[in-house]
CSV table of C-alpha atoms and ligand atoms in Angstrom, one decimal:
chain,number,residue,atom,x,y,z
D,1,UNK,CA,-6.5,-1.0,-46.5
D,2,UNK,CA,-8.0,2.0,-44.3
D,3,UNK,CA,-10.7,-0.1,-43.8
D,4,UNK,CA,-8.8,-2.8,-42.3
D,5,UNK,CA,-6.8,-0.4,-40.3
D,6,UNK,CA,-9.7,0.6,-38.6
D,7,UNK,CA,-10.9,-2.8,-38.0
D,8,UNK,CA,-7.8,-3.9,-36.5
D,9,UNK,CA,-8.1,-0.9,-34.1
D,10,UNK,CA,-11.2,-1.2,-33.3
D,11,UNK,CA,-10.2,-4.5,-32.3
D,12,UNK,CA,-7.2,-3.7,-30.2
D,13,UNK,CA,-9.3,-1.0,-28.3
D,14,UNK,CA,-11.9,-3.6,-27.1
D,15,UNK,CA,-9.1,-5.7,-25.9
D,16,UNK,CA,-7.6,-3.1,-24.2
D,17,UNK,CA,-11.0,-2.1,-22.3
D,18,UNK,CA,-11.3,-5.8,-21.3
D,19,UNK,CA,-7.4,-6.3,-20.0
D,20,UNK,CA,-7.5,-5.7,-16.1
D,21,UNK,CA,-4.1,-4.1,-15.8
D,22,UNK,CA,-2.2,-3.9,-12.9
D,23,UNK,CA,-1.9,-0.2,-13.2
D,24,UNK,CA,-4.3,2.9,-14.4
D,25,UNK,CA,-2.2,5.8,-14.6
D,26,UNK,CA,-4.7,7.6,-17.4
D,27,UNK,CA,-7.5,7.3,-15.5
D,28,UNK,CA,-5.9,8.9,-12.3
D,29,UNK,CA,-4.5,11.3,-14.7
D,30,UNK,CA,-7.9,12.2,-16.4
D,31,UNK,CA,-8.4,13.2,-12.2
D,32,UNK,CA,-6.3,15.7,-11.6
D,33,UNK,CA,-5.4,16.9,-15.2
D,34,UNK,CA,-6.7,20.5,-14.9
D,35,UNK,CA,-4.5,20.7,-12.0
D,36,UNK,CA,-1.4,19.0,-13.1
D,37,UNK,CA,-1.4,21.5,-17.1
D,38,UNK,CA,-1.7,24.3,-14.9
D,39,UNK,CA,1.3,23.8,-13.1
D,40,UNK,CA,3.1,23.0,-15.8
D,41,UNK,CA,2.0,25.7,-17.4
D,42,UNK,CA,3.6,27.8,-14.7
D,43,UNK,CA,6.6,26.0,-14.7
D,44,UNK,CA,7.1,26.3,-18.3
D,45,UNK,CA,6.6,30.1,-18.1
D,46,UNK,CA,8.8,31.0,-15.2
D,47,UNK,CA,11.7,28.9,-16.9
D,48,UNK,CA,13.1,27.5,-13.5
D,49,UNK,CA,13.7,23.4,-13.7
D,50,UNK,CA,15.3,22.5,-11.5
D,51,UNK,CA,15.9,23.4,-7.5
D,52,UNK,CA,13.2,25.8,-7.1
D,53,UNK,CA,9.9,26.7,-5.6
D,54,UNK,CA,7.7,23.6,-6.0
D,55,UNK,CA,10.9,21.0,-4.9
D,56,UNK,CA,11.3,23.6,-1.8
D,57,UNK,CA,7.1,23.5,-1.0
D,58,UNK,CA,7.4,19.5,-1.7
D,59,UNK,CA,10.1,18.6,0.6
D,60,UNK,CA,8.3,21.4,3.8
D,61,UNK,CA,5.2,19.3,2.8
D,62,UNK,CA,6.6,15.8,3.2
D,63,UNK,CA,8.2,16.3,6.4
D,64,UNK,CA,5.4,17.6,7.4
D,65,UNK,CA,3.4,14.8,6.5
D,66,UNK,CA,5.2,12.4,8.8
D,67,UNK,CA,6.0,14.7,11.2
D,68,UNK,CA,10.3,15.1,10.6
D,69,UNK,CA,12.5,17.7,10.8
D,70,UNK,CA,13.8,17.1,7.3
D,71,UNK,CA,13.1,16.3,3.9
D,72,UNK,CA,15.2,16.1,1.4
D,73,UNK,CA,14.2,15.6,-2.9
D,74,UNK,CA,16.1,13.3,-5.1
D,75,UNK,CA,16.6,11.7,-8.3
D,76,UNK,CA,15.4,8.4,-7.2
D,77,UNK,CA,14.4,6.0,-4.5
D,78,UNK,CA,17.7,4.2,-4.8
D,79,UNK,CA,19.6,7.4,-4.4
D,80,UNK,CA,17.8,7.7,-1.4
D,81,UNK,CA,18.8,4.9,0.6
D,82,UNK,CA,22.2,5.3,-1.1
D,83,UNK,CA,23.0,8.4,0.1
D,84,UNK,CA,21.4,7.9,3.2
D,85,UNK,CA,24.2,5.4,4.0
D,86,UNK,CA,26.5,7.6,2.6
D,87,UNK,CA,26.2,10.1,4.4
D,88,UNK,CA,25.7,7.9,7.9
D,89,UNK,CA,29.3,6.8,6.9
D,90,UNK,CA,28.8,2.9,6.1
D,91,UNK,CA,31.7,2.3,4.2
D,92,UNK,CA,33.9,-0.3,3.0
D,93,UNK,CA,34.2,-3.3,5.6
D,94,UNK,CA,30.7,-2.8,7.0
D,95,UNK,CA,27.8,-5.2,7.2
D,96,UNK,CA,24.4,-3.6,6.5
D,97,UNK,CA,21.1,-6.5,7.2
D,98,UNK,CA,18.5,-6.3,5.1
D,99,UNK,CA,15.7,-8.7,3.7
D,100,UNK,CA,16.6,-10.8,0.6
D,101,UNK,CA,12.7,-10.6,-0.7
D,102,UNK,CA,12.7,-7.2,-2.3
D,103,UNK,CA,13.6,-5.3,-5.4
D,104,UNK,CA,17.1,-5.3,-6.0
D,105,UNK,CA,17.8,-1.3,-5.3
D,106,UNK,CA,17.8,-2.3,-1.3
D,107,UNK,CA,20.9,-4.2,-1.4
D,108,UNK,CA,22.5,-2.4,-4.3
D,109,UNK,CA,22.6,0.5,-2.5
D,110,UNK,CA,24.8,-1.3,-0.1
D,111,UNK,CA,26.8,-2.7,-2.3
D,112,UNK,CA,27.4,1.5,-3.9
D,113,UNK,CA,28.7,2.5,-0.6
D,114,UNK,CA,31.1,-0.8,-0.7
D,115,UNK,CA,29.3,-2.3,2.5
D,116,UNK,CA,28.4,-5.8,2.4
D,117,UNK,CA,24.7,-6.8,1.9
D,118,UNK,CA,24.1,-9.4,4.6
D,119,UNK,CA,20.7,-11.1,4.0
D,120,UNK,CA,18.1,-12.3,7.0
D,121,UNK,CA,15.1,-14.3,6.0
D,122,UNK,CA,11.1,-13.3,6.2
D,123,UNK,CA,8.6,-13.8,7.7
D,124,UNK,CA,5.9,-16.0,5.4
D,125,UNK,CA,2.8,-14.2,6.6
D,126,UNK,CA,4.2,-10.4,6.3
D,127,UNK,CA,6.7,-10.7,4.1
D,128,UNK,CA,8.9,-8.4,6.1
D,129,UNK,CA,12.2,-9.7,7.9
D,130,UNK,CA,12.3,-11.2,10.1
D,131,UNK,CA,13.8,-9.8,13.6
D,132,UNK,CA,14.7,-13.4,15.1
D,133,UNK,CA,16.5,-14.0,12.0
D,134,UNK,CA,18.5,-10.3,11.9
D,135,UNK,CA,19.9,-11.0,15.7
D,136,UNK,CA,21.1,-14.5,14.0
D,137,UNK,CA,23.6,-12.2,11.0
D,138,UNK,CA,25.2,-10.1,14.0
D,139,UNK,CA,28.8,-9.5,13.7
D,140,UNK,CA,30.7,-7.4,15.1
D,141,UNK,CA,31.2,-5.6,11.3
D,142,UNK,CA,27.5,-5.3,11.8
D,143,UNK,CA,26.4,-1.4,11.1
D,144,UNK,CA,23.1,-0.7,10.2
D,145,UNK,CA,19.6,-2.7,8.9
D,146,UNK,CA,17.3,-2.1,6.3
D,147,UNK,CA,14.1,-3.1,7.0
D,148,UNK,CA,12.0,-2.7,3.6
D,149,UNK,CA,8.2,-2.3,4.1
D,150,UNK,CA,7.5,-4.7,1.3
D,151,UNK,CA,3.8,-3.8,-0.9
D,152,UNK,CA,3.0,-0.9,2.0
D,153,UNK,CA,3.1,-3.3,5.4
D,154,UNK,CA,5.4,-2.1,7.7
D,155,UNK,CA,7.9,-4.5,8.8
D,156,UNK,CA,8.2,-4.6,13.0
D,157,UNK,CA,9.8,-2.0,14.0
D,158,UNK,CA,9.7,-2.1,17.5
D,159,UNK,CA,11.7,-5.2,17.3
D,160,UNK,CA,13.9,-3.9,14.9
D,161,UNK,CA,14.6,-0.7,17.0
D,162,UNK,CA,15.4,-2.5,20.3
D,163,UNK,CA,18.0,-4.6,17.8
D,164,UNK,CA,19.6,-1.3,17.0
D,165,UNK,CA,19.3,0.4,20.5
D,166,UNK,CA,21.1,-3.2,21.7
D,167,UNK,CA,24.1,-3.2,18.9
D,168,UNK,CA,24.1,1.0,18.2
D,169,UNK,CA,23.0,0.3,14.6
D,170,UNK,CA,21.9,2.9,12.3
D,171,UNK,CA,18.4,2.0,10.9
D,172,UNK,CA,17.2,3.3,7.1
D,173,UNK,CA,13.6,2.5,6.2
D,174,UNK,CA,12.7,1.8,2.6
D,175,UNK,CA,9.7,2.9,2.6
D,176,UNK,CA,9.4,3.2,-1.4
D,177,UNK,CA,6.6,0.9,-1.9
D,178,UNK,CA,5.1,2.2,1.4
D,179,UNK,CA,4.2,5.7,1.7
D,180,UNK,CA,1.2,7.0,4.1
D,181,UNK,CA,1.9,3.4,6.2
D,182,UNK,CA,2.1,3.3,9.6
D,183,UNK,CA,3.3,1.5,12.5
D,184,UNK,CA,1.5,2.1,15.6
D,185,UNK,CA,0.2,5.1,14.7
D,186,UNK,CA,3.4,6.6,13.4
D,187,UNK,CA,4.1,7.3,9.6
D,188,UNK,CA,6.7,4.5,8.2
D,189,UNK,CA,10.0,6.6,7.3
D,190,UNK,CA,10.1,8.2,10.9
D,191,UNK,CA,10.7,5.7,13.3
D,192,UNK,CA,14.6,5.1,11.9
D,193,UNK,CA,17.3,7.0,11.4
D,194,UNK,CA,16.4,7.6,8.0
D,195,UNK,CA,13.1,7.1,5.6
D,196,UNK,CA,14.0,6.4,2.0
D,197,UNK,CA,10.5,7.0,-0.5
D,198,UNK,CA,10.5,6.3,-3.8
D,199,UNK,CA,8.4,8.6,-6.9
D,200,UNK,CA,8.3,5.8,-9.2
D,201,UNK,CA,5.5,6.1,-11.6
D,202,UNK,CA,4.0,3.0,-10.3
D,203,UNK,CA,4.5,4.4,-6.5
D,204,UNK,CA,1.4,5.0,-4.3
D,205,UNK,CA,2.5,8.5,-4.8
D,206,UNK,CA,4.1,8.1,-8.0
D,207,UNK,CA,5.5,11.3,-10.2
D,208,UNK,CA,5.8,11.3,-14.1
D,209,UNK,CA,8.7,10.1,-14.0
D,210,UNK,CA,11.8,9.3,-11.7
D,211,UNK,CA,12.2,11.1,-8.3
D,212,UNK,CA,12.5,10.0,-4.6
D,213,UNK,CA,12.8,11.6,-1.1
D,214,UNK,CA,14.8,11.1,2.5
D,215,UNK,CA,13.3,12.2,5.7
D,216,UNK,CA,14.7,12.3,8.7
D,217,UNK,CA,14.9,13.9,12.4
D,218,UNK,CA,19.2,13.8,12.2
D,219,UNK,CA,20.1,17.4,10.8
D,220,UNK,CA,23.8,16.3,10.5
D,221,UNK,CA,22.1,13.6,8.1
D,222,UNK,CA,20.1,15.8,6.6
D,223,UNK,CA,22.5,18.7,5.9
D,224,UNK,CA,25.2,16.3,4.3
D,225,UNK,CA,22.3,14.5,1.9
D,226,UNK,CA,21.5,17.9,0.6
D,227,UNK,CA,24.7,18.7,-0.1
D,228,UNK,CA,25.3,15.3,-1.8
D,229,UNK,CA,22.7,15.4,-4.4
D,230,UNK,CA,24.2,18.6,-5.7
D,231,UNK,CA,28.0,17.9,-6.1
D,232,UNK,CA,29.0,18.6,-2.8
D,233,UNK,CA,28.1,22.2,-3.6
D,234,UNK,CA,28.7,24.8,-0.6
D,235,UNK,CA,28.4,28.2,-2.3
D,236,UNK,CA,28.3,28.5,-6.1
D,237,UNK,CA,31.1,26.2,-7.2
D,238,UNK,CA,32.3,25.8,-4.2
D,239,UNK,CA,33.2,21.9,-3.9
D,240,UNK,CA,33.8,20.7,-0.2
D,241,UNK,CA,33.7,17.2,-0.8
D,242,UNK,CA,32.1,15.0,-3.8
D,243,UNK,CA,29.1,14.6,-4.2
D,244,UNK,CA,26.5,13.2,-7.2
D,245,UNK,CA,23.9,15.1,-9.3
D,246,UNK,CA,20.6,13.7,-7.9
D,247,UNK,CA,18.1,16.3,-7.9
D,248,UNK,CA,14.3,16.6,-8.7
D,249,UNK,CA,13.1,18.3,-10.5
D,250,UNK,CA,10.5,21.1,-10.7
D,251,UNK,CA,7.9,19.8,-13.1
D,252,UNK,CA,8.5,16.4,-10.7
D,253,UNK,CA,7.4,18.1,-7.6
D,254,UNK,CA,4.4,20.3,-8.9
D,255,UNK,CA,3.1,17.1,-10.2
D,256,UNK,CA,3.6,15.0,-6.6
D,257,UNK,CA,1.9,18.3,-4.6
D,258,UNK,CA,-1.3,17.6,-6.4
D,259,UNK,CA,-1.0,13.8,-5.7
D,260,UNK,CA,0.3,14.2,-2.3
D,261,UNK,CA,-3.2,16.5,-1.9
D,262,UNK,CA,-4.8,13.1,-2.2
D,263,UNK,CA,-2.4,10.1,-1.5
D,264,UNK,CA,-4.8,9.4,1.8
D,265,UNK,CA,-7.9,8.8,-0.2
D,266,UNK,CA,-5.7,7.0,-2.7
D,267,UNK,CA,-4.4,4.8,0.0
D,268,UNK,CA,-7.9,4.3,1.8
D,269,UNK,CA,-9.6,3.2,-1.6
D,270,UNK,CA,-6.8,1.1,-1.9
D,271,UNK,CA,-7.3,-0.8,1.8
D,272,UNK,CA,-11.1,-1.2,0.6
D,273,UNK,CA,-10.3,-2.6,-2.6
D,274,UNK,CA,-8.3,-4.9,-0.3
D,275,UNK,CA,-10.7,-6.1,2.6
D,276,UNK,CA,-13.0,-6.7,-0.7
D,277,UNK,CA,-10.2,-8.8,-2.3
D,278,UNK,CA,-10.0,-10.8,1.2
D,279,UNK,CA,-13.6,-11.4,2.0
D,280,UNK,CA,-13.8,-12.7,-1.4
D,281,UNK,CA,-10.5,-15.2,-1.6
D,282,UNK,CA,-9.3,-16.3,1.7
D,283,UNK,CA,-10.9,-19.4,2.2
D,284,UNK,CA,-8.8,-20.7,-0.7
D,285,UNK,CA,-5.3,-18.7,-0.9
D,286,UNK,CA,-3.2,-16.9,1.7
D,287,UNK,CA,-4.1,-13.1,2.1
D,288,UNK,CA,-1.8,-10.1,2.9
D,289,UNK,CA,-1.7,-9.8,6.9
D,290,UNK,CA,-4.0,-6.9,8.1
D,291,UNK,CA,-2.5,-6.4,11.6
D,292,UNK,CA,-3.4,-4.5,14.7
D,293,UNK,CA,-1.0,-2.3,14.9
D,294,UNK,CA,-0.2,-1.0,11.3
D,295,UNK,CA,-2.0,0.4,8.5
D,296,UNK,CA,-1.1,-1.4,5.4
D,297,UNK,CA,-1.3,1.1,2.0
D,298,UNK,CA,-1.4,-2.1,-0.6
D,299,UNK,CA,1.1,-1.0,-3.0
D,300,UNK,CA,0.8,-4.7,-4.4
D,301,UNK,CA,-2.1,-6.7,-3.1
D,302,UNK,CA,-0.4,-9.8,-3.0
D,303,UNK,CA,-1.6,-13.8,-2.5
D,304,UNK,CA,0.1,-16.9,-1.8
D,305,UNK,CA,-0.6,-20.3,-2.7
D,306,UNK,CA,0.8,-23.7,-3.8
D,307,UNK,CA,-1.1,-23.5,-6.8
D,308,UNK,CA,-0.2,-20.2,-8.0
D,309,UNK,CA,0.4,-21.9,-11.9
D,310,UNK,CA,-3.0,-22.4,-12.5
D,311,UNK,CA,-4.3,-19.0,-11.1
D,312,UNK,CA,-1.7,-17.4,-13.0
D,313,UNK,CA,-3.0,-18.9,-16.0
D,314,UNK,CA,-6.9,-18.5,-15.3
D,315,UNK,CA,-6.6,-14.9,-14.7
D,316,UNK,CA,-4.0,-15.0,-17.9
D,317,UNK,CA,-7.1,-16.6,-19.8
D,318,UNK,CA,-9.7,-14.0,-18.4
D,319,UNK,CA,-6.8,-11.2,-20.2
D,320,UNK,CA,-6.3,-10.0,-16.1
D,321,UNK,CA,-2.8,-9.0,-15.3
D,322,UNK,CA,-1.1,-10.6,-12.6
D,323,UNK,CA,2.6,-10.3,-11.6
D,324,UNK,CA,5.1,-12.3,-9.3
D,325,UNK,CA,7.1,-10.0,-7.0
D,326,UNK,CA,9.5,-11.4,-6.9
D,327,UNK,CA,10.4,-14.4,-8.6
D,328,UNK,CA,13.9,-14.7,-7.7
D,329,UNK,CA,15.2,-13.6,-4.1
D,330,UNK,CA,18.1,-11.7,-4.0
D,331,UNK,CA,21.0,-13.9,-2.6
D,332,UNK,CA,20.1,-16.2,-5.9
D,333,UNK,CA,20.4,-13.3,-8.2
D,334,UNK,CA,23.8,-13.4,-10.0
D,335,UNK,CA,24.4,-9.7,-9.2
D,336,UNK,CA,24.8,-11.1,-5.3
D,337,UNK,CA,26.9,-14.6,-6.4
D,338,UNK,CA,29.9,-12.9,-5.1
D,339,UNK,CA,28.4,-13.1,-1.3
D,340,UNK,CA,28.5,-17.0,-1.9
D,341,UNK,CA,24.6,-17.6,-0.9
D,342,UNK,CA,23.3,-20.7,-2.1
D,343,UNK,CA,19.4,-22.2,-2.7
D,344,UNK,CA,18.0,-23.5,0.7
D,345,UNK,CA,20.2,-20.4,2.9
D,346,UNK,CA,16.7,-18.5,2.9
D,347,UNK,CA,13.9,-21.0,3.1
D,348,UNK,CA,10.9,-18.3,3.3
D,349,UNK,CA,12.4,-16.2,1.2
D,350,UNK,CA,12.6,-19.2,-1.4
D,351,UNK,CA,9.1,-20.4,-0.9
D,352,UNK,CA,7.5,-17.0,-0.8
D,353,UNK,CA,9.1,-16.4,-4.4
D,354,UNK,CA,7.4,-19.8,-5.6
D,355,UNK,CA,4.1,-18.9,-4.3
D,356,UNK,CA,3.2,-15.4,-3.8
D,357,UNK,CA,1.2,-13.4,-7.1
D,358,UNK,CA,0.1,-9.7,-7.4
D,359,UNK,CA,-3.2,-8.9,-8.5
D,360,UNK,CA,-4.4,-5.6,-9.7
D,361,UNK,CA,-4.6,-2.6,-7.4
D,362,UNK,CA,-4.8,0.7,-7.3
D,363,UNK,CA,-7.4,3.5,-6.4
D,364,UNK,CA,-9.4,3.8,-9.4
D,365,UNK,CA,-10.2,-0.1,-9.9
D,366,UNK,CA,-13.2,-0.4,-9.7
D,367,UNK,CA,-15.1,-3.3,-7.6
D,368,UNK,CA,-16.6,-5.1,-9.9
D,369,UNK,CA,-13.3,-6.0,-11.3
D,370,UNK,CA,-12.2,-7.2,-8.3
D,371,UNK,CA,-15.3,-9.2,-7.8
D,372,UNK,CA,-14.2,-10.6,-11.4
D,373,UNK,CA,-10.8,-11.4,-10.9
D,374,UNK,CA,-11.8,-13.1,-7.5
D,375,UNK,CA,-14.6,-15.3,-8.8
D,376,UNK,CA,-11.9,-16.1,-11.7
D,377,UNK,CA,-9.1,-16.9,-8.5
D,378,UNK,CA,-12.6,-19.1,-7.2
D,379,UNK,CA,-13.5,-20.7,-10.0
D,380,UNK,CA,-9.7,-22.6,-10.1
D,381,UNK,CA,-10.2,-24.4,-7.1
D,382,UNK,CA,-14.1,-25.6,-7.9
Z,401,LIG,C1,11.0,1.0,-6.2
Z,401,LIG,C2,11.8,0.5,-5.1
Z,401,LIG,C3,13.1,1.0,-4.8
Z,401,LIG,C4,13.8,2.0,-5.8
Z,401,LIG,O1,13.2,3.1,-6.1
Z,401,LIG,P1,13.5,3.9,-7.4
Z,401,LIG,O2,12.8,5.2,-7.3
Z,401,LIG,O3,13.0,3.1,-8.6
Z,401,LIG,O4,15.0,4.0,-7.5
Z,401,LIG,C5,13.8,0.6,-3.7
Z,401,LIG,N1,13.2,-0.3,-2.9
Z,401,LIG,C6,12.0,-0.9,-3.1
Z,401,LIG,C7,11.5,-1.9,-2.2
Z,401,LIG,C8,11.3,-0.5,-4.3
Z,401,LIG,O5,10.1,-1.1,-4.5
């Protein structure tokens, strides 16, 4: 019996060492680990959790970063751009754009505030909305856009800007699968009104655990956001207004000071890993768009082709991990039914989710993995 235990782990270990997951999070861990125990050493010793030293040194070191006024820590991504419209007053009766190809938290955020999530289509090489289609959903309800910089390309900004200039519409960025992109030389998250960053493990700079961040330039925005994350507090127990409990916490932001100490190399290996991917595979499926004037961070690294079945199920076969974001678009999710979309409103949207697949990144894969899973991509169409 012991025996066969050991067998059958021995077994499960080598099949683990030859699965290509999307994700690595021990081996970045086995990185920095000496860093990360010592800080949580300290934390554990000085007893404070939550609202401290490290969340205060975080949030100076993340405006910083992209050059803002303001940062702000919180208990999520989504609480991000949820209090970020909050706290820009979209309210009940407003119309907030945003891009229907992207993970659900965009639009629910809207939908918290009571605003109306009003969809405009992509565009099918970046993924990103589309600006000719977000002058199309204009009304005069219209109040603000929420361009998402889907798997770390920034979507147009300039173009999006000039809409809001032209209609005095607030603009939040979610940037929470984007952080360290730019767009013409400026970090994504400061070009809008607000920059909405998600912590998620699986992040570019991911804590161990749940957390997220706002930046901004707006200290009006950026006062009333810290004030919401903490019940409205003004003075201890002191309640002007309510607020939420959406704070990080201190473990959280020791952890993301040692990543953020690195999330530039993490991000350049991941652009290598990229180009590698590309002058490998795009002479047989569509590649992410590596433009002129932004610097994509490859949170996914993410293909398109009519055939995506069969490479699903040749890299499936080779045990390499491959994911589709995202198979359904939001206006066909029944969450959204109640804003009455229907199949065909979104075309690229609609095709994108049919086609696109996610292959392995991230900054410790190494290349001849990638040289694997392209030859396996290759060998599908020989
Ligand atoms: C992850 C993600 C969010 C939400 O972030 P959480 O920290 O998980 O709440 C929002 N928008 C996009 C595009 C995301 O990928």
């Amino acid at each position: 019996m012991a025996i066969q235990q050991k067998v059958n782990k021995e077994a499960l270990l080598r099949m683990e060492t030859k699965l290509i997951s999307m994700l690595d999070l021990k081996s970045q861990y086995e990185s920095i680990k000496h860093e990360v125990e010592q800080a949580l050493k300290e934390i554990l010793e000085t007893g404070h959790f939550v609202l401290g030293a490290n969340v205060e040194k975080l949030e100076r070191e993340i405006a910083e970063y992209h050059n803002v006024k303001h940062a702000v820590s919180l208990a999520s991504g989504t609480d991000a751009l949820h209090l970020s419209l909050r706290a820009l007053g979209i309210k009940e009766g407003d119309e907030v754009i945003t891009s229907p190809f992207t993970f659900i938290a965009t639009a629910e955020a809207i939908a918290y505030v009571g605003a109306t999530p009003v969809f405009a289509d992509i565009d099918s090489t970046t993924f990103n909305i589309d600006p000719l289609k977000i002058r199309e959903k204009i009304t005069p309800r219209t109040r603000a856009i929420i361009p998402v910089h889907l798997f770390g390309l920034s979507a147009d900004m300039k173009e999006i800007m000039d809409i809001a200039r032209e209609h005095d519409l607030k603009v939040i960025e979610d940037c929470a699968q984007a952080f360290g992109a730019k767009y013409n030389g400026m970090p994504v998250g400061s070009i809008g009104d607000t920059g909405c960053f998600s912590f998620y493990p699986s992040k570019n700079l991911g804590a161990y655990g749940d957390g997220g961040i706002m930046i901004t330039n707006i200290t009006d925005i950026y006062e009333k956001v810290r004030l919401l994350r903490n019940h409205g507090t003004t003075a201890p127990y002191k309640h002007n207004f309510i607020g939420y409990n959406s704070r990080l916490d201190e473990i959280q932001a020791a952890i993301l000071r040692i990543k953020l100490r690195r999330i530039d190399e993490y991000n350049r290996r991941r652009g290598e890993l990229a180009r590698l991917y590309t002058s490998l595979v795009s002479n047989v499926v569509q590649c992410p768009a590596e433009l002129s004037d932004r610097i994509h961070v490859y949170h996914q690294y993410t293909i398109r082709s009519l055939r995506r079945r069969e490479i699903e199920n040749a890299l499936h076969d080779n045990h390499i991990s491959s994911v589709v974001y995202y198979p359904v678009p939001l206006h066909l999710q029944e969450a959204f039914k109640y804003l009455g979309y229907k199949e065909g409103d979104f075309p690229e949207s609609e095709s994108s989710s049919r086609e696109v697949l996610s292959l392995p990144i991230y900054p410790e894969l190494e290349e001849r993995n990638v040289r694997f899973i392209a030859e396996t991509i290759l060998n599908t169409f020989r």
